[in-house]
PDB file of N, CA and C in Angstrom:
ATOM      1  N   MET A   1     -15.582   4.108 -25.222  1.00 60.00           N
ATOM      2  CA  MET A   1     -15.512   3.796 -23.817  1.00 60.00           C
ATOM      3  C   MET A   1     -14.924   2.393 -23.657  1.00 60.00           C
ATOM      4  N   GLN A   2     -13.962   2.265 -22.781  1.00 65.00           N
ATOM      5  CA  GLN A   2     -13.347   0.969 -22.528  1.00 65.00           C
ATOM      6  C   GLN A   2     -14.258   0.102 -21.662  1.00 65.00           C
ATOM      7  N   PRO A   3     -14.222  -1.211 -21.887  1.00 69.00           N
ATOM      8  CA  PRO A   3     -15.044  -2.098 -21.043  1.00 69.00           C
ATOM      9  C   PRO A   3     -14.559  -2.070 -19.604  1.00 69.00           C
ATOM     10  N   HIS A   4     -15.490  -2.308 -18.696  1.00 68.00           N
ATOM     11  CA  HIS A   4     -15.169  -2.337 -17.258  1.00 68.00           C
ATOM     12  C   HIS A   4     -14.260  -3.526 -16.968  1.00 68.00           C
ATOM     13  N   ARG A   5     -13.190  -3.287 -16.256  1.00 73.00           N
ATOM     14  CA  ARG A   5     -12.267  -4.362 -15.884  1.00 73.00           C
ATOM     15  C   ARG A   5     -12.138  -4.393 -14.373  1.00 73.00           C
ATOM     16  N   HIS A   6     -12.004  -5.595 -13.849  1.00 72.00           N
ATOM     17  CA  HIS A   6     -11.801  -5.772 -12.413  1.00 72.00           C
ATOM     18  C   HIS A   6     -10.321  -5.654 -12.099  1.00 72.00           C
ATOM     19  N   LEU A   7     -10.020  -5.235 -10.897  1.00 68.00           N
ATOM     20  CA  LEU A   7      -8.637  -5.186 -10.450  1.00 68.00           C
ATOM     21  C   LEU A   7      -8.100  -6.603 -10.292  1.00 68.00           C
ATOM     22  N   ALA A   8      -6.816  -6.744 -10.437  1.00 71.00           N
ATOM     23  CA  ALA A   8      -6.187  -8.046 -10.247  1.00 71.00           C
ATOM     24  C   ALA A   8      -6.397  -8.497  -8.805  1.00 71.00           C
ATOM     25  N   HIS A   9      -6.632  -9.774  -8.622  1.00 68.00           N
ATOM     26  CA  HIS A   9      -6.838 -10.318  -7.281  1.00 68.00           C
ATOM     27  C   HIS A   9      -5.525 -10.905  -6.780  1.00 68.00           C
ATOM     28  N   VAL A  10      -5.208 -10.586  -5.564  1.00 64.00           N
ATOM     29  CA  VAL A  10      -4.027 -11.162  -4.924  1.00 64.00           C
ATOM     30  C   VAL A  10      -4.467 -11.833  -3.630  1.00 64.00           C
ATOM     31  N   LEU A  11      -3.770 -12.856  -3.267  1.00 65.00           N
ATOM     32  CA  LEU A  11      -4.093 -13.545  -2.024  1.00 65.00           C
ATOM     33  C   LEU A  11      -3.542 -12.755  -0.844  1.00 65.00           C
ATOM     34  N   PRO A  12      -4.376 -12.517   0.175  1.00 60.00           N
ATOM     35  CA  PRO A  12      -3.885 -11.788   1.343  1.00 60.00           C
ATOM     36  C   PRO A  12      -2.946 -12.653   2.167  1.00 60.00           C
ATOM     37  N   PHE A  13      -2.015 -12.016   2.840  1.00 60.00           N
ATOM     38  CA  PHE A  13      -1.100 -12.761   3.701  1.00 60.00           C
ATOM     39  C   PHE A  13      -1.639 -12.880   5.114  1.00 60.00           C
ATOM     40  N   VAL A  14      -2.732 -12.175   5.408  1.00 62.00           N
ATOM     41  CA  VAL A  14      -3.415 -12.288   6.693  1.00 62.00           C
ATOM     42  C   VAL A  14      -4.799 -12.849   6.414  1.00 62.00           C
ATOM     43  N   ARG A  15      -5.190 -13.908   7.078  1.00 61.00           N
ATOM     44  CA  ARG A  15      -6.432 -14.604   6.776  1.00 61.00           C
ATOM     45  C   ARG A  15      -7.673 -13.866   7.273  1.00 61.00           C
ATOM     46  N   HIS A  16      -7.613 -13.201   8.390  1.00 71.00           N
ATOM     47  CA  HIS A  16      -8.806 -12.619   8.999  1.00 71.00           C
ATOM     48  C   HIS A  16      -8.888 -11.123   8.726  1.00 71.00           C
ATOM     49  N   LEU A  17      -9.096 -10.775   7.488  1.00 84.00           N
ATOM     50  CA  LEU A  17      -9.198  -9.379   7.093  1.00 84.00           C
ATOM     51  C   LEU A  17     -10.627  -8.878   7.212  1.00 84.00           C
ATOM     52  N   LEU A  18     -10.761  -7.588   7.416  1.00 91.00           N
ATOM     53  CA  LEU A  18     -12.058  -6.940   7.366  1.00 91.00           C
ATOM     54  C   LEU A  18     -12.162  -6.306   5.984  1.00 91.00           C
ATOM     55  N   PHE A  19     -13.181  -6.679   5.241  1.00 93.00           N
ATOM     56  CA  PHE A  19     -13.352  -6.192   3.878  1.00 93.00           C
ATOM     57  C   PHE A  19     -14.386  -5.082   3.842  1.00 93.00           C
ATOM     58  N   PHE A  20     -14.107  -4.065   3.052  1.00 96.00           N
ATOM     59  CA  PHE A  20     -15.094  -3.042   2.728  1.00 96.00           C
ATOM     60  C   PHE A  20     -15.482  -3.298   1.282  1.00 96.00           C
ATOM     61  N   LEU A  21     -16.741  -3.643   1.062  1.00 96.00           N
ATOM     62  CA  LEU A  21     -17.202  -4.037  -0.267  1.00 96.00           C
ATOM     63  C   LEU A  21     -18.237  -3.059  -0.798  1.00 96.00           C
ATOM     64  N   THR A  22     -18.238  -2.905  -2.097  1.00 96.00           N
ATOM     65  CA  THR A  22     -19.298  -2.201  -2.806  1.00 96.00           C
ATOM     66  C   THR A  22     -19.851  -3.174  -3.831  1.00 96.00           C
ATOM     67  N   VAL A  23     -21.130  -3.470  -3.735  1.00 94.00           N
ATOM     68  CA  VAL A  23     -21.781  -4.410  -4.645  1.00 94.00           C
ATOM     69  C   VAL A  23     -22.887  -3.649  -5.361  1.00 94.00           C
ATOM     70  N   VAL A  24     -22.876  -3.716  -6.692  1.00 93.00           N
ATOM     71  CA  VAL A  24     -23.761  -2.910  -7.524  1.00 93.00           C
ATOM     72  C   VAL A  24     -24.856  -3.773  -8.137  1.00 93.00           C
ATOM     73  N   ALA A  25     -26.073  -3.231  -8.208  1.00 89.00           N
ATOM     74  CA  ALA A  25     -27.180  -3.907  -8.883  1.00 89.00           C
ATOM     75  C   ALA A  25     -26.882  -3.999 -10.376  1.00 89.00           C
ATOM     76  N   ASN A  26     -27.435  -5.006 -11.018  1.00 86.00           N
ATOM     77  CA  ASN A  26     -27.222  -5.189 -12.447  1.00 86.00           C
ATOM     78  C   ASN A  26     -27.618  -3.924 -13.222  1.00 86.00           C
ATOM     79  N   GLN A  27     -26.728  -3.454 -14.044  1.00 87.00           N
ATOM     80  CA  GLN A  27     -26.922  -2.238 -14.845  1.00 87.00           C
ATOM     81  C   GLN A  27     -27.345  -1.045 -13.993  1.00 87.00           C
ATOM     82  N   ARG A  28     -26.895  -1.066 -12.751  1.00 91.00           N
ATOM     83  CA  ARG A  28     -27.155   0.016 -11.785  1.00 91.00           C
ATOM     84  C   ARG A  28     -28.640   0.373 -11.679  1.00 91.00           C
ATOM     85  N   GLN A  29     -29.482  -0.662 -11.704  1.00 88.00           N
ATOM     86  CA  GLN A  29     -30.920  -0.451 -11.535  1.00 88.00           C
ATOM     87  C   GLN A  29     -31.193   0.156 -10.162  1.00 88.00           C
ATOM     88  N   SER A  30     -32.070   1.109 -10.084  1.00 89.00           N
ATOM     89  CA  SER A  30     -32.434   1.739  -8.808  1.00 89.00           C
ATOM     90  C   SER A  30     -33.577   0.956  -8.170  1.00 89.00           C
ATOM     91  N   VAL A  31     -33.237  -0.189  -7.581  1.00 87.00           N
ATOM     92  CA  VAL A  31     -34.264  -1.069  -7.019  1.00 87.00           C
ATOM     93  C   VAL A  31     -34.010  -1.429  -5.559  1.00 87.00           C
ATOM     94  N   LEU A  32     -32.912  -0.963  -4.996  1.00 89.00           N
ATOM     95  CA  LEU A  32     -32.511  -1.460  -3.683  1.00 89.00           C
ATOM     96  C   LEU A  32     -33.100  -0.699  -2.497  1.00 89.00           C
ATOM     97  N   THR A  33     -33.863   0.346  -2.738  1.00 88.00           N
ATOM     98  CA  THR A  33     -34.408   1.109  -1.613  1.00 88.00           C
ATOM     99  C   THR A  33     -35.805   0.659  -1.215  1.00 88.00           C
ATOM    100  N   ALA A  34     -36.367  -0.309  -1.910  1.00 85.00           N
ATOM    101  CA  ALA A  34     -37.687  -0.832  -1.537  1.00 85.00           C
ATOM    102  C   ALA A  34     -37.577  -1.581  -0.208  1.00 85.00           C
ATOM    103  N   GLU A  35     -38.574  -1.475   0.619  1.00 87.00           N
ATOM    104  CA  GLU A  35     -38.565  -2.102   1.948  1.00 87.00           C
ATOM    105  C   GLU A  35     -38.278  -3.600   1.915  1.00 87.00           C
ATOM    106  N   PRO A  36     -38.842  -4.366   0.981  1.00 90.00           N
ATOM    107  CA  PRO A  36     -38.541  -5.801   0.971  1.00 90.00           C
ATOM    108  C   PRO A  36     -37.056  -6.110   0.759  1.00 90.00           C
ATOM    109  N   VAL A  37     -36.341  -5.216   0.101  1.00 91.00           N
ATOM    110  CA  VAL A  37     -34.910  -5.433  -0.145  1.00 91.00           C
ATOM    111  C   VAL A  37     -34.144  -5.404   1.170  1.00 91.00           C
ATOM    112  N   LEU A  38     -34.387  -4.408   1.977  1.00 92.00           N
ATOM    113  CA  LEU A  38     -33.722  -4.300   3.276  1.00 92.00           C
ATOM    114  C   LEU A  38     -34.008  -5.529   4.135  1.00 92.00           C
ATOM    115  N   ALA A  39     -35.264  -5.938   4.189  1.00 93.00           N
ATOM    116  CA  ALA A  39     -35.636  -7.101   4.995  1.00 93.00           C
ATOM    117  C   ALA A  39     -34.950  -8.366   4.492  1.00 93.00           C
ATOM    118  N   ALA A  40     -34.937  -8.579   3.187  1.00 93.00           N
ATOM    119  CA  ALA A  40     -34.322  -9.785   2.627  1.00 93.00           C
ATOM    120  C   ALA A  40     -32.820  -9.804   2.856  1.00 93.00           C
ATOM    121  N   LEU A  41     -32.146  -8.695   2.580  1.00 94.00           N
ATOM    122  CA  LEU A  41     -30.690  -8.661   2.743  1.00 94.00           C
ATOM    123  C   LEU A  41     -30.275  -8.830   4.198  1.00 94.00           C
ATOM    124  N   THR A  42     -30.948  -8.154   5.113  1.00 94.00           N
ATOM    125  CA  THR A  42     -30.547  -8.294   6.520  1.00 94.00           C
ATOM    126  C   THR A  42     -30.785  -9.717   7.021  1.00 94.00           C
ATOM    127  N   GLU A  43     -31.863 -10.361   6.580  1.00 95.00           N
ATOM    128  CA  GLU A  43     -32.095 -11.749   6.981  1.00 95.00           C
ATOM    129  C   GLU A  43     -30.996 -12.667   6.427  1.00 95.00           C
ATOM    130  N   ILE A  44     -30.669 -12.491   5.166  1.00 95.00           N
ATOM    131  CA  ILE A  44     -29.621 -13.311   4.539  1.00 95.00           C
ATOM    132  C   ILE A  44     -28.293 -13.089   5.236  1.00 95.00           C
ATOM    133  N   TRP A  45     -27.930 -11.845   5.480  1.00 96.00           N
ATOM    134  CA  TRP A  45     -26.644 -11.547   6.111  1.00 96.00           C
ATOM    135  C   TRP A  45     -26.590 -12.045   7.551  1.00 96.00           C
ATOM    136  N   ARG A  46     -27.693 -12.001   8.277  1.00 96.00           N
ATOM    137  CA  ARG A  46     -27.703 -12.523   9.658  1.00 96.00           C
ATOM    138  C   ARG A  46     -27.426 -14.019   9.687  1.00 96.00           C
ATOM    139  N   ARG A  47     -27.953 -14.748   8.732  1.00 96.00           N
ATOM    140  CA  ARG A  47     -27.754 -16.196   8.668  1.00 96.00           C
ATOM    141  C   ARG A  47     -26.424 -16.576   8.012  1.00 96.00           C
ATOM    142  N   SER A  48     -25.788 -15.632   7.383  1.00 95.00           N
ATOM    143  CA  SER A  48     -24.576 -15.890   6.619  1.00 95.00           C
ATOM    144  C   SER A  48     -23.430 -16.438   7.460  1.00 95.00           C
ATOM    145  N   ALA A  49     -23.318 -16.012   8.682  1.00 94.00           N
ATOM    146  CA  ALA A  49     -22.216 -16.485   9.535  1.00 94.00           C
ATOM    147  C   ALA A  49     -22.277 -17.994   9.728  1.00 94.00           C
ATOM    148  N   GLU A  50     -23.462 -18.520   9.991  1.00 95.00           N
ATOM    149  CA  GLU A  50     -23.586 -19.963  10.222  1.00 95.00           C
ATOM    150  C   GLU A  50     -23.555 -20.765   8.924  1.00 95.00           C
ATOM    151  N   ILE A  51     -24.000 -20.178   7.827  1.00 94.00           N
ATOM    152  CA  ILE A  51     -24.077 -20.911   6.562  1.00 94.00           C
ATOM    153  C   ILE A  51     -22.773 -20.832   5.777  1.00 94.00           C
ATOM    154  N   ASP A  52     -22.234 -19.633   5.616  1.00 94.00           N
ATOM    155  CA  ASP A  52     -21.064 -19.418   4.769  1.00 94.00           C
ATOM    156  C   ASP A  52     -19.804 -18.994   5.524  1.00 94.00           C
ATOM    157  N   GLY A  53     -19.945 -18.691   6.816  1.00 95.00           N
ATOM    158  CA  GLY A  53     -18.791 -18.258   7.583  1.00 95.00           C
ATOM    159  C   GLY A  53     -18.452 -16.787   7.425  1.00 95.00           C
ATOM    160  N   TRP A  54     -19.384 -15.991   6.903  1.00 96.00           N
ATOM    161  CA  TRP A  54     -19.144 -14.552   6.710  1.00 96.00           C
ATOM    162  C   TRP A  54     -20.065 -13.747   7.604  1.00 96.00           C
ATOM    163  N   MET A  55     -19.486 -12.773   8.303  1.00 96.00           N
ATOM    164  CA  MET A  55     -20.234 -11.885   9.177  1.00 96.00           C
ATOM    165  C   MET A  55     -20.267 -10.498   8.556  1.00 96.00           C
ATOM    166  N   VAL A  56     -21.447  -9.903   8.510  1.00 97.00           N
ATOM    167  CA  VAL A  56     -21.620  -8.567   7.950  1.00 97.00           C
ATOM    168  C   VAL A  56     -21.789  -7.593   9.100  1.00 97.00           C
ATOM    169  N   GLY A  57     -21.029  -6.522   9.042  1.00 96.00           N
ATOM    170  CA  GLY A  57     -21.137  -5.469  10.048  1.00 96.00           C
ATOM    171  C   GLY A  57     -21.988  -4.331   9.521  1.00 96.00           C
ATOM    172  N   ASP A  58     -21.495  -3.134   9.634  1.00 97.00           N
ATOM    173  CA  ASP A  58     -22.234  -1.966   9.157  1.00 97.00           C
ATOM    174  C   ASP A  58     -22.386  -2.026   7.641  1.00 97.00           C
ATOM    175  N   TYR A  59     -23.488  -1.484   7.164  1.00 96.00           N
ATOM    176  CA  TYR A  59     -23.730  -1.426   5.728  1.00 96.00           C
ATOM    177  C   TYR A  59     -24.518  -0.165   5.417  1.00 96.00           C
ATOM    178  N   LEU A  60     -24.478   0.228   4.156  1.00 96.00           N
ATOM    179  CA  LEU A  60     -25.220   1.388   3.675  1.00 96.00           C
ATOM    180  C   LEU A  60     -25.883   0.970   2.376  1.00 96.00           C
ATOM    181  N   LEU A  61     -27.195   0.949   2.372  1.00 95.00           N
ATOM    182  CA  LEU A  61     -27.964   0.527   1.222  1.00 95.00           C
ATOM    183  C   LEU A  61     -28.367   1.760   0.422  1.00 95.00           C
ATOM    184  N   MET A  62     -27.889   1.849  -0.809  1.00 95.00           N
ATOM    185  CA  MET A  62     -28.209   2.955  -1.706  1.00 95.00           C
ATOM    186  C   MET A  62     -29.191   2.447  -2.761  1.00 95.00           C
ATOM    187  N   SER A  63     -29.654   3.312  -3.635  1.00 94.00           N
ATOM    188  CA  SER A  63     -30.669   2.904  -4.606  1.00 94.00           C
ATOM    189  C   SER A  63     -30.164   1.859  -5.592  1.00 94.00           C
ATOM    190  N   ASP A  64     -28.885   1.914  -5.976  1.00 94.00           N
ATOM    191  CA  ASP A  64     -28.367   0.986  -6.980  1.00 94.00           C
ATOM    192  C   ASP A  64     -27.132   0.208  -6.537  1.00 94.00           C
ATOM    193  N   HIS A  65     -26.726   0.370  -5.293  1.00 95.00           N
ATOM    194  CA  HIS A  65     -25.568  -0.371  -4.775  1.00 95.00           C
ATOM    195  C   HIS A  65     -25.600  -0.421  -3.256  1.00 95.00           C
ATOM    196  N   VAL A  66     -24.765  -1.279  -2.711  1.00 96.00           N
ATOM    197  CA  VAL A  66     -24.667  -1.404  -1.265  1.00 96.00           C
ATOM    198  C   VAL A  66     -23.184  -1.388  -0.879  1.00 96.00           C
ATOM    199  N   HIS A  67     -22.867  -0.687   0.201  1.00 97.00           N
ATOM    200  CA  HIS A  67     -21.531  -0.708   0.800  1.00 97.00           C
ATOM    201  C   HIS A  67     -21.665  -1.521   2.082  1.00 97.00           C
ATOM    202  N   LEU A  68     -20.692  -2.390   2.349  1.00 97.00           N
ATOM    203  CA  LEU A  68     -20.758  -3.158   3.587  1.00 97.00           C
ATOM    204  C   LEU A  68     -19.378  -3.589   4.046  1.00 97.00           C
ATOM    205  N   PHE A  69     -19.282  -3.798   5.353  1.00 97.00           N
ATOM    206  CA  PHE A  69     -18.088  -4.379   5.950  1.00 97.00           C
ATOM    207  C   PHE A  69     -18.375  -5.842   6.223  1.00 97.00           C
ATOM    208  N   ALA A  70     -17.443  -6.706   5.867  1.00 96.00           N
ATOM    209  CA  ALA A  70     -17.625  -8.139   6.077  1.00 96.00           C
ATOM    210  C   ALA A  70     -16.305  -8.769   6.499  1.00 96.00           C
ATOM    211  N   LYS A  71     -16.433  -9.808   7.301  1.00 95.00           N
ATOM    212  CA  LYS A  71     -15.261 -10.532   7.775  1.00 95.00           C
ATOM    213  C   LYS A  71     -15.565 -12.020   7.742  1.00 95.00           C
ATOM    214  N   GLY A  72     -14.631 -12.787   7.204  1.00 93.00           N
ATOM    215  CA  GLY A  72     -14.821 -14.220   7.115  1.00 93.00           C
ATOM    216  C   GLY A  72     -14.174 -14.956   8.266  1.00 93.00           C
ATOM    217  N   ALA A  73     -14.805 -16.027   8.693  1.00 92.00           N
ATOM    218  CA  ALA A  73     -14.212 -16.907   9.696  1.00 92.00           C
ATOM    219  C   ALA A  73     -13.050 -17.663   9.051  1.00 92.00           C
ATOM    220  N   HIS A  74     -12.242 -18.339   9.858  1.00 89.00           N
ATOM    221  CA  HIS A  74     -11.073 -19.035   9.309  1.00 89.00           C
ATOM    222  C   HIS A  74     -11.468 -20.127   8.316  1.00 89.00           C
ATOM    223  N   ASP A  75     -12.683 -20.660   8.414  1.00 90.00           N
ATOM    224  CA  ASP A  75     -13.138 -21.710   7.505  1.00 90.00           C
ATOM    225  C   ASP A  75     -14.251 -21.220   6.569  1.00 90.00           C
ATOM    226  N   ALA A  76     -14.320 -19.923   6.343  1.00 93.00           N
ATOM    227  CA  ALA A  76     -15.376 -19.335   5.513  1.00 93.00           C
ATOM    228  C   ALA A  76     -15.211 -19.736   4.048  1.00 93.00           C
ATOM    229  N   ASN A  77     -16.336 -19.725   3.346  1.00 94.00           N
ATOM    230  CA  ASN A  77     -16.287 -19.906   1.901  1.00 94.00           C
ATOM    231  C   ASN A  77     -15.476 -18.759   1.296  1.00 94.00           C
ATOM    232  N   PRO A  78     -14.902 -18.946   0.123  1.00 93.00           N
ATOM    233  CA  PRO A  78     -14.181 -17.839  -0.523  1.00 93.00           C
ATOM    234  C   PRO A  78     -15.096 -16.622  -0.706  1.00 93.00           C
ATOM    235  N   LEU A  79     -14.507 -15.448  -0.643  1.00 93.00           N
ATOM    236  CA  LEU A  79     -15.264 -14.196  -0.725  1.00 93.00           C
ATOM    237  C   LEU A  79     -16.155 -14.159  -1.960  1.00 93.00           C
ATOM    238  N   ALA A  80     -15.614 -14.467  -3.130  1.00 94.00           N
ATOM    239  CA  ALA A  80     -16.402 -14.413  -4.362  1.00 94.00           C
ATOM    240  C   ALA A  80     -17.569 -15.396  -4.322  1.00 94.00           C
ATOM    241  N   THR A  81     -17.354 -16.565  -3.755  1.00 95.00           N
ATOM    242  CA  THR A  81     -18.425 -17.561  -3.633  1.00 95.00           C
ATOM    243  C   THR A  81     -19.526 -17.039  -2.724  1.00 95.00           C
ATOM    244  N   TRP A  82     -19.143 -16.443  -1.600  1.00 95.00           N
ATOM    245  CA  TRP A  82     -20.120 -15.902  -0.654  1.00 95.00           C
ATOM    246  C   TRP A  82     -20.937 -14.775  -1.288  1.00 95.00           C
ATOM    247  N   ILE A  83     -20.266 -13.846  -1.963  1.00 95.00           N
ATOM    248  CA  ILE A  83     -20.992 -12.736  -2.601  1.00 95.00           C
ATOM    249  C   ILE A  83     -21.965 -13.288  -3.642  1.00 95.00           C
ATOM    250  N   GLY A  84     -21.502 -14.220  -4.457  1.00 93.00           N
ATOM    251  CA  GLY A  84     -22.378 -14.820  -5.464  1.00 93.00           C
ATOM    252  C   GLY A  84     -23.580 -15.500  -4.843  1.00 93.00           C
ATOM    253  N   ALA A  85     -23.369 -16.154  -3.698  1.00 95.00           N
ATOM    254  CA  ALA A  85     -24.467 -16.872  -3.038  1.00 95.00           C
ATOM    255  C   ALA A  85     -25.538 -15.914  -2.533  1.00 95.00           C
ATOM    256  N   TRP A  86     -25.151 -14.849  -1.813  1.00 93.00           N
ATOM    257  CA  TRP A  86     -26.194 -13.968  -1.283  1.00 93.00           C
ATOM    258  C   TRP A  86     -26.826 -13.112  -2.366  1.00 93.00           C
ATOM    259  N   LYS A  87     -26.071 -12.789  -3.420  1.00 91.00           N
ATOM    260  CA  LYS A  87     -26.686 -12.063  -4.537  1.00 91.00           C
ATOM    261  C   LYS A  87     -27.721 -12.938  -5.240  1.00 91.00           C
ATOM    262  N   SER A  88     -27.388 -14.197  -5.462  1.00 92.00           N
ATOM    263  CA  SER A  88     -28.308 -15.113  -6.124  1.00 92.00           C
ATOM    264  C   SER A  88     -29.567 -15.346  -5.284  1.00 92.00           C
ATOM    265  N   LEU A  89     -29.371 -15.614  -4.002  1.00 93.00           N
ATOM    266  CA  LEU A  89     -30.502 -15.858  -3.109  1.00 93.00           C
ATOM    267  C   LEU A  89     -31.401 -14.630  -3.012  1.00 93.00           C
ATOM    268  N   SER A  90     -30.814 -13.463  -2.825  1.00 91.00           N
ATOM    269  CA  SER A  90     -31.624 -12.249  -2.694  1.00 91.00           C
ATOM    270  C   SER A  90     -32.355 -11.940  -4.007  1.00 91.00           C
ATOM    271  N   SER A  91     -31.716 -12.179  -5.123  1.00 89.00           N
ATOM    272  CA  SER A  91     -32.350 -11.934  -6.414  1.00 89.00           C
ATOM    273  C   SER A  91     -33.562 -12.847  -6.616  1.00 89.00           C
ATOM    274  N   ARG A  92     -33.402 -14.124  -6.295  1.00 90.00           N
ATOM    275  CA  ARG A  92     -34.521 -15.063  -6.443  1.00 90.00           C
ATOM    276  C   ARG A  92     -35.694 -14.685  -5.533  1.00 90.00           C
ATOM    277  N   ARG A  93     -35.394 -14.208  -4.346  1.00 90.00           N
ATOM    278  CA  ARG A  93     -36.460 -13.814  -3.417  1.00 90.00           C
ATOM    279  C   ARG A  93     -37.145 -12.520  -3.839  1.00 90.00           C
ATOM    280  N   LEU A  94     -36.355 -11.577  -4.353  1.00 87.00           N
ATOM    281  CA  LEU A  94     -36.875 -10.227  -4.571  1.00 87.00           C
ATOM    282  C   LEU A  94     -37.500  -9.979  -5.934  1.00 87.00           C
ATOM    283  N   LYS A  95     -37.074 -10.691  -6.946  1.00 85.00           N
ATOM    284  CA  LYS A  95     -37.620 -10.427  -8.283  1.00 85.00           C
ATOM    285  C   LYS A  95     -39.141 -10.561  -8.334  1.00 85.00           C
ATOM    286  N   PRO A  96     -39.728 -11.613  -7.747  1.00 87.00           N
ATOM    287  CA  PRO A  96     -41.203 -11.667  -7.779  1.00 87.00           C
ATOM    288  C   PRO A  96     -41.862 -10.554  -6.962  1.00 87.00           C
ATOM    289  N   VAL A  97     -41.269 -10.223  -5.829  1.00 84.00           N
ATOM    290  CA  VAL A  97     -41.823  -9.189  -4.955  1.00 84.00           C
ATOM    291  C   VAL A  97     -41.772  -7.820  -5.634  1.00 84.00           C
ATOM    292  N   LEU A  98     -40.660  -7.529  -6.306  1.00 81.00           N
ATOM    293  CA  LEU A  98     -40.473  -6.245  -6.973  1.00 81.00           C
ATOM    294  C   LEU A  98     -41.025  -6.241  -8.398  1.00 81.00           C
ATOM    295  N   ARG A  99     -41.535  -7.398  -8.828  1.00 81.00           N
ATOM    296  CA  ARG A  99     -42.082  -7.558 -10.183  1.00 81.00           C
ATOM    297  C   ARG A  99     -41.050  -7.205 -11.251  1.00 81.00           C
ATOM    298  N   LEU A 100     -39.871  -7.798 -11.086  1.00 75.00           N
ATOM    299  CA  LEU A 100     -38.780  -7.585 -12.035  1.00 75.00           C
ATOM    300  C   LEU A 100     -38.524  -8.840 -12.841  1.00 75.00           C
ATOM    301  N   THR A 101     -38.052  -8.653 -14.045  1.00 77.00           N
ATOM    302  CA  THR A 101     -37.588  -9.770 -14.861  1.00 77.00           C
ATOM    303  C   THR A 101     -36.124  -9.519 -15.169  1.00 77.00           C
ATOM    304  N   GLY A 102     -35.422 -10.554 -15.501  1.00 71.00           N
ATOM    305  CA  GLY A 102     -34.003 -10.398 -15.789  1.00 71.00           C
ATOM    306  C   GLY A 102     -33.187 -10.335 -14.513  1.00 71.00           C
ATOM    307  N   ALA A 103     -31.919  -9.991 -14.671  1.00 71.00           N
ATOM    308  CA  ALA A 103     -30.993  -9.950 -13.533  1.00 71.00           C
ATOM    309  C   ALA A 103     -31.273  -8.792 -12.612  1.00 71.00           C
ATOM    310  N   LEU A 104     -31.037  -9.011 -11.342  1.00 64.00           N
ATOM    311  CA  LEU A 104     -31.205  -7.963 -10.330  1.00 64.00           C
ATOM    312  C   LEU A 104     -29.818  -7.534  -9.922  1.00 64.00           C
TER     313      LEU A 104
END
């Protein structure tokens, strides 16, 4: 089996794009359907516009991944930085609640 590779990144020529993202839990752990996960993610995403310049629209939370639409303001943090920030924050909040060790 070949290792997972990311697609090449190119800079968009339009700054205000609407992104459709799929973000997967570490090793596709089925941990995202617990009630505290929904509460933590929605709180983080609601505050994200003022903190990071990213607005989250519709989303679909599955057991091991989340699909979401997001749009950055003209002065938003880079997409990868924003994703890393909310993943890190949500992981730190949820690991004790879900009694998990290691990456979320």
